[in-house]
Tab-separated table of C-alpha atoms and ligand atoms in Angstrom:
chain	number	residue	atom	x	y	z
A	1	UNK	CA	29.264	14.562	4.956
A	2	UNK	CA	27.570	17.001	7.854
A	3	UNK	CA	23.623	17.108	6.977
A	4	UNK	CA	21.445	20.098	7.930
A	5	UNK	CA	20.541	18.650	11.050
A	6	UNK	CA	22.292	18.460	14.440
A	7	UNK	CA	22.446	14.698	15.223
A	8	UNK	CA	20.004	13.148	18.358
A	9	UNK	CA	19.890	9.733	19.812
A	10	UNK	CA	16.070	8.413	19.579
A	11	UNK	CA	16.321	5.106	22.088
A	12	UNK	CA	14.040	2.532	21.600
A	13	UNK	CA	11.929	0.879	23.972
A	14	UNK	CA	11.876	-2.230	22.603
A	15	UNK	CA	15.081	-3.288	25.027
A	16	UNK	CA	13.152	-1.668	28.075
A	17	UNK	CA	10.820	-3.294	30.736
A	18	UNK	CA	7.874	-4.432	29.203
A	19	UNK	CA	6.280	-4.640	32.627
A	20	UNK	CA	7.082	-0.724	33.068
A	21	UNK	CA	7.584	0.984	29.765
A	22	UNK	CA	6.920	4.365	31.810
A	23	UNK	CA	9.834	3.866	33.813
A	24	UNK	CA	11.944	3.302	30.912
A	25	UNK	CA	10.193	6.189	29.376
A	26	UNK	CA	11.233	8.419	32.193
A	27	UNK	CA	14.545	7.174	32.345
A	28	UNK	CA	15.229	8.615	28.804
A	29	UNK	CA	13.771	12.172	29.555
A	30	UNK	CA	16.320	11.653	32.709
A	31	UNK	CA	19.468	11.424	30.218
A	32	UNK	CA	18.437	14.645	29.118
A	33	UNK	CA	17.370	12.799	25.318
A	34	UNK	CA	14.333	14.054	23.506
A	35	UNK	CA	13.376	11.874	21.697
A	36	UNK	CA	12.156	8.134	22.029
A	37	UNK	CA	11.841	5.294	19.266
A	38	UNK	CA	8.877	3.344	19.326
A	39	UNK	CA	8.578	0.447	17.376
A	40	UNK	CA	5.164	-1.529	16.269
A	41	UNK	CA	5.619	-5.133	14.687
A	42	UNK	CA	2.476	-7.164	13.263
A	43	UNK	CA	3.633	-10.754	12.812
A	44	UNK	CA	3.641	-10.192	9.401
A	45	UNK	CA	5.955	-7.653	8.145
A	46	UNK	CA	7.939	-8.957	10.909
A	47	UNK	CA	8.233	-12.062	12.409
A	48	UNK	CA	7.515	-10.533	15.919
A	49	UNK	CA	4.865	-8.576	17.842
A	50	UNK	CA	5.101	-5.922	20.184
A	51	UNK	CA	2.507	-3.196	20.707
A	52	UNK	CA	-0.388	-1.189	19.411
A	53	UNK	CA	-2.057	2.240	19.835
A	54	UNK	CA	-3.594	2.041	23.187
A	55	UNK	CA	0.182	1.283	24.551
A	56	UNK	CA	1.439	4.714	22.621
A	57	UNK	CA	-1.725	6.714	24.021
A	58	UNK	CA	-1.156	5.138	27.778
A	59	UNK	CA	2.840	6.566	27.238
A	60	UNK	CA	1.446	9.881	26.062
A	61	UNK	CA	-0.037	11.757	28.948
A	62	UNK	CA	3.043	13.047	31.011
A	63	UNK	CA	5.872	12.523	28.666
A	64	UNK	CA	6.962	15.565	27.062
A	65	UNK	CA	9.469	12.798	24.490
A	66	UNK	CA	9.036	13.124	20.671
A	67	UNK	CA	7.155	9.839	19.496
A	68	UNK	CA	8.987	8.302	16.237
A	69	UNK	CA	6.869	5.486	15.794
A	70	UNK	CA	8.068	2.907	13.376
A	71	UNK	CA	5.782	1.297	11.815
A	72	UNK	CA	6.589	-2.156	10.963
A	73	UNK	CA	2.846	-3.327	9.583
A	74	UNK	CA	2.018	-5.115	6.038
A	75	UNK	CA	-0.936	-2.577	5.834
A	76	UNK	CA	0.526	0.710	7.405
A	77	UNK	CA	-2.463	2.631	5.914
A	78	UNK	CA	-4.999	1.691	8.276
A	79	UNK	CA	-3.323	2.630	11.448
A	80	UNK	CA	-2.370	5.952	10.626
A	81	UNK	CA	-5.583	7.279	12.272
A	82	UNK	CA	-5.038	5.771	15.266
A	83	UNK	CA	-1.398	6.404	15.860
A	84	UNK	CA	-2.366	9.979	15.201
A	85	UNK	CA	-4.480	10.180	17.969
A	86	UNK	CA	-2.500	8.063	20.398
A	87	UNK	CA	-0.081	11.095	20.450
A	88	UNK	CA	2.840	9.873	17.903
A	89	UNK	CA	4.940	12.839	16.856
A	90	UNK	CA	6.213	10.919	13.553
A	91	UNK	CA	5.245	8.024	11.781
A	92	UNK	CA	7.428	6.099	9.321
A	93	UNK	CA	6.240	3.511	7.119
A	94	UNK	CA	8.474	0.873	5.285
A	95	UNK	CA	8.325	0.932	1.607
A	96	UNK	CA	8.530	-2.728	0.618
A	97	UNK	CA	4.690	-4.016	1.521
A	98	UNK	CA	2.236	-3.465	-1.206
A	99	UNK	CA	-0.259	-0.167	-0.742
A	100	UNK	CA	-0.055	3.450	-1.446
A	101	UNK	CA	2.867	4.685	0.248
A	102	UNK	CA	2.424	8.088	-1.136
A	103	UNK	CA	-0.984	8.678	-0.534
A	104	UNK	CA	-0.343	6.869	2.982
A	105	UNK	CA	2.212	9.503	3.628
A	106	UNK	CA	0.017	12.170	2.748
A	107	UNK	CA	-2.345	11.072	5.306
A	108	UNK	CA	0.032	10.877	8.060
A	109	UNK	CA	0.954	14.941	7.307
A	110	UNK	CA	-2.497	16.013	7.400
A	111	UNK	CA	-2.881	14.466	10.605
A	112	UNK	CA	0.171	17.215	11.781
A	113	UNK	CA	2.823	14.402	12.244
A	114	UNK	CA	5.829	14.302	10.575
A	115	UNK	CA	6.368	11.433	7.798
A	116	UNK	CA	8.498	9.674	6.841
A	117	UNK	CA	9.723	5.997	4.545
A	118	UNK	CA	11.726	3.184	5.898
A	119	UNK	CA	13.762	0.851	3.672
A	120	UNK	CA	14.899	-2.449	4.337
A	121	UNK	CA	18.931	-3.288	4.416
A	122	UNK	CA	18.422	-5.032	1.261
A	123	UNK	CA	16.279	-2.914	-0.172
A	124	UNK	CA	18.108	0.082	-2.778
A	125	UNK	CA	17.970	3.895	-2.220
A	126	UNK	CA	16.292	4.085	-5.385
A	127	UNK	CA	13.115	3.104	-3.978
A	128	UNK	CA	13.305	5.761	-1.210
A	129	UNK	CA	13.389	8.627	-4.185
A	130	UNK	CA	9.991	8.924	-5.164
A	131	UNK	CA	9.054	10.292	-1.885
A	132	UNK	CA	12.410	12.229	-0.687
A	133	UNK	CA	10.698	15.535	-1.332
A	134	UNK	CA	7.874	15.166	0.696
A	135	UNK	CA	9.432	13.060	4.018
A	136	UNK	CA	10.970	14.682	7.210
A	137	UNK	CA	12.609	11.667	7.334
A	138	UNK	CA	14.543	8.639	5.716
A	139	UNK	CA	14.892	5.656	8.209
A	140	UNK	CA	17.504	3.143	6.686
A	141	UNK	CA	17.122	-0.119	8.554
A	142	UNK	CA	21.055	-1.519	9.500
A	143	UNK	CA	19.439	-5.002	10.515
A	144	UNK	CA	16.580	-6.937	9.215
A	145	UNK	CA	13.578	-5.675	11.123
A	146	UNK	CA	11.713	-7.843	14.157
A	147	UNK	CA	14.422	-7.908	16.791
A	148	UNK	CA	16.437	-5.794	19.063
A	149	UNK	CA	20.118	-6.820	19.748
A	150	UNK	CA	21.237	-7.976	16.395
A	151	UNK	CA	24.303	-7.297	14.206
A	152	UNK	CA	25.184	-3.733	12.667
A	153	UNK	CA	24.986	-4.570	8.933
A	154	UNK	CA	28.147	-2.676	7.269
A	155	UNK	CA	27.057	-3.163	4.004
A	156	UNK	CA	24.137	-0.386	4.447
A	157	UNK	CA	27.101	2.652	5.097
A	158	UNK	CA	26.719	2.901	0.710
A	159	UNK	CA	23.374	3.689	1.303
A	160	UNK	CA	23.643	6.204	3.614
A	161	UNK	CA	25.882	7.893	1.076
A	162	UNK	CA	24.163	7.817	-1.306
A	163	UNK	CA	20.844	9.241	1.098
A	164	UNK	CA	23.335	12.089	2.623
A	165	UNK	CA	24.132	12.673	-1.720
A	166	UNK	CA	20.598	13.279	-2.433
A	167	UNK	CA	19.517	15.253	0.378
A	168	UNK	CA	23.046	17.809	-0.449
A	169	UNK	CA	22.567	17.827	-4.001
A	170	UNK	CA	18.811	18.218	-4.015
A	171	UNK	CA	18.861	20.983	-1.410
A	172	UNK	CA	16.379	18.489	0.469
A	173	UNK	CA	15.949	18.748	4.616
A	174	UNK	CA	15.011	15.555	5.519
A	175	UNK	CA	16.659	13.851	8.442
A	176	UNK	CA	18.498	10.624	8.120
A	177	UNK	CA	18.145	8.068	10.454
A	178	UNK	CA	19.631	4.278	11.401
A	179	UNK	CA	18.282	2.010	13.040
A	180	UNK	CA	19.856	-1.323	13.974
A	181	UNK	CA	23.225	-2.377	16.202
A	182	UNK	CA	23.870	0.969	16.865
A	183	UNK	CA	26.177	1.340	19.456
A	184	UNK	CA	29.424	2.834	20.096
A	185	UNK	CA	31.578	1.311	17.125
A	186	UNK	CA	28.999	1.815	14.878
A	187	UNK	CA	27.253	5.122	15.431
A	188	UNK	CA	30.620	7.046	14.158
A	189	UNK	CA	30.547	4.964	10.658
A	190	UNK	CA	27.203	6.424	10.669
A	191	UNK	CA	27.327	10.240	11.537
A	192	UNK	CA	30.890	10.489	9.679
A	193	UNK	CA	28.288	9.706	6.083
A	194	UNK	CA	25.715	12.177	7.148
A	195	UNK	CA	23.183	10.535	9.803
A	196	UNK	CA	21.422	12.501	12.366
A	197	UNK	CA	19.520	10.109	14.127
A	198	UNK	CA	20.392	7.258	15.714
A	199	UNK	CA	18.246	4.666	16.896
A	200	UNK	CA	19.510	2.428	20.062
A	201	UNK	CA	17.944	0.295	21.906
A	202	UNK	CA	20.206	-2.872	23.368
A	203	UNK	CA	23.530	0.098	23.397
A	204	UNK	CA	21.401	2.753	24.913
A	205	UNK	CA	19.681	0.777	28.039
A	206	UNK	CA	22.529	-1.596	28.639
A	207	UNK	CA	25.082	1.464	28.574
A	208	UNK	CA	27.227	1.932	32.079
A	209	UNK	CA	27.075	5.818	31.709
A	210	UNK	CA	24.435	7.008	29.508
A	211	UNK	CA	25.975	10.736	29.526
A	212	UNK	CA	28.669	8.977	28.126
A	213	UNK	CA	27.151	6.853	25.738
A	214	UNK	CA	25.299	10.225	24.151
A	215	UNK	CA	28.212	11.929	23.924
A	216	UNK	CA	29.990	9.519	22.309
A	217	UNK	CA	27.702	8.316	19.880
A	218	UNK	CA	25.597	12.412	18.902
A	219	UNK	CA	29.161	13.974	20.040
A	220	UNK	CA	27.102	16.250	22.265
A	221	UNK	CA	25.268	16.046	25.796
A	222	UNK	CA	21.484	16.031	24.315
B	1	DX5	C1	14.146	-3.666	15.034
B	1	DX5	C2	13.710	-2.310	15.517
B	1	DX5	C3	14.802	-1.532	16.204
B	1	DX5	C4	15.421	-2.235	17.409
B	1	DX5	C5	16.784	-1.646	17.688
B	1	DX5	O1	13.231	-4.153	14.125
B	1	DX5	O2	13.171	-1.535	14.471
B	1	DX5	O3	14.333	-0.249	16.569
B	1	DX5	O4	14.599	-2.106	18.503
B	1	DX5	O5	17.375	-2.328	18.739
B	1	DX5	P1	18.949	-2.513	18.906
B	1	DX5	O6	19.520	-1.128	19.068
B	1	DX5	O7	19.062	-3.350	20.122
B	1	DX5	O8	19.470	-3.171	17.666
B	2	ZN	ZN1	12.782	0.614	14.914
C-alpha cells in the first residue's frame, strides 16, 4: 500500500562513534541522505542512556541534516523547550508514559517542529488514533526501545497495516516510520505495507556500500 510520501532512510547515530558523532554526522550528508535519527534515552523509559540537548545543539551548527529526535523520556513534556532550541527538526514522543501527550504535542508544533507519537511493539494502533490528525508522523517501534542492533520484530508488519489503513481511508498525510532491525530483509516487508521512513542504525553504518544499501532498502539513490 504506496503512502503519500516518497520513502527516505533517517540513520541513526546511535551505532556511530560516540567519540566523533560529527564525523558520523558528515558521513550521512556524504551518502547523499537527508535526514538523520537521533535518539535520547533517560534510564527510565529505557533501560539505557545516551544524550541530551547540548549534544543535539553542538551537531547543529554546520549540518544542513533534518533532526528526528526520538524521544525516549518518562516525562517528554519538559524537554520539548530545549530540544526546540537545540535545532531538532521533529520531535516524537512515545505514547505509553503517563502525561499529556496531546497538549505535549501541541507544544512541540508551536515551537515550528514537526510532531509526532511513537508506540511501543506491544503497544496497539488504537492508542496512536487519538492524535493521527494532528502528527506529521507515526513512529512504530519494530524492537523494544534502549538498544541498537536487536531483532526485527515481524509481528509489528499488522500494525503498519493497519497505520498505512488509516492514513488512506482518513485522507490523513502523516508519514510512517520504523524503527528497529531495519536492514535489508526487513526494510521491503516494511515499504511493501506503506512505510516511508526507515530508521537504521547497526544496517546503515555497518553497510559495505551505502549507495547500495539506500537503494535497496528507499528503492532510490536519496
Ligand atoms: C532503539 C532506537 C533505534 C536504534 C536502531 O531504541 O530507538 O533508533 O538506534 O538501531 P538498529 O537499526 O541498529 O536496530
Ligand atoms: Zn530511535
Amino acid at each position: 500500500m504506496n503512502g503519500p510520501h516518497s520513502c527516505l532512510l533517517a540513520p541513526s547515530i546511535l551505532a556511530g562513534d560516540h567519540a566523533d558523532l560529527r564525523s558520523s554526522l558528515g558521513q550521512i550528508e556524504a551518502s547523499g541522505l537527508s535526514w538523520v535519527h537521533l535518539d535520547i534515552m533517560d534510564g527510565h523509559f529505557v533501560p539505557n542512556l545516551t544524550f541530551g540537548p547540548q549534544t543535539v545543539a553542538a551537531l547543529r551548527p554546520g549540518s544542513a541534516l533534518f533532526f528526528d529526535v526520538h524521544l525516549m523520556l518518562d516525562n517528554p513534556q519538559h524537554y520539548i523547550e530545549p530540544f526546540a532550541e537545540a535545532g531538532a527538526d521533529q520531535i516524537t514522543i512515545h505514547v505509553e508514559p503517563d502525561y499529556p501527550v496531546a497538549e505535549t504535542l501541541a507544544d512541540i508544533r508551536a515551537r515550528n517542529c514537526r510532531c509526532g507519537v511513537v508506540l511501543n511493539p506491544d503497544t496497539p494502533a488504537e492508542a496512536a488514533r487519538p492524535f493521527l490528525d494532528e502528527v506529521d508522523i507515526v513512529l512504530l517501534m519494530t524492537v523494544q526501545p534502549g538498544f541498537g542492533g536487536q531483532s526485527f520484530r515481524h509481528d509489528v508488519l499488522p500494525k503498519i497495516e493497519q497505520l498505512a489503513r488509516w492514513r488512506k481511508e482518513d485522507n490523513l498525510n502523516y508519514r510512517l516510520e520504523v524503527d528497529g532491525g531495519v536492514d535489508l530483509e526487513t526494510a521491503p516487508l516494511c515499504t511493501s505495507r506503506g512505510v516511508d521512513t526507515l530508521v537504521a542504525g547497526t544496517a546503515f553504518f555497518k553497510a559495505a556500500d551505502r549507495t547500495e544499501f539506500i537503494r535497496k532498502t528507499t528503492g532510490s539513490v536519496k
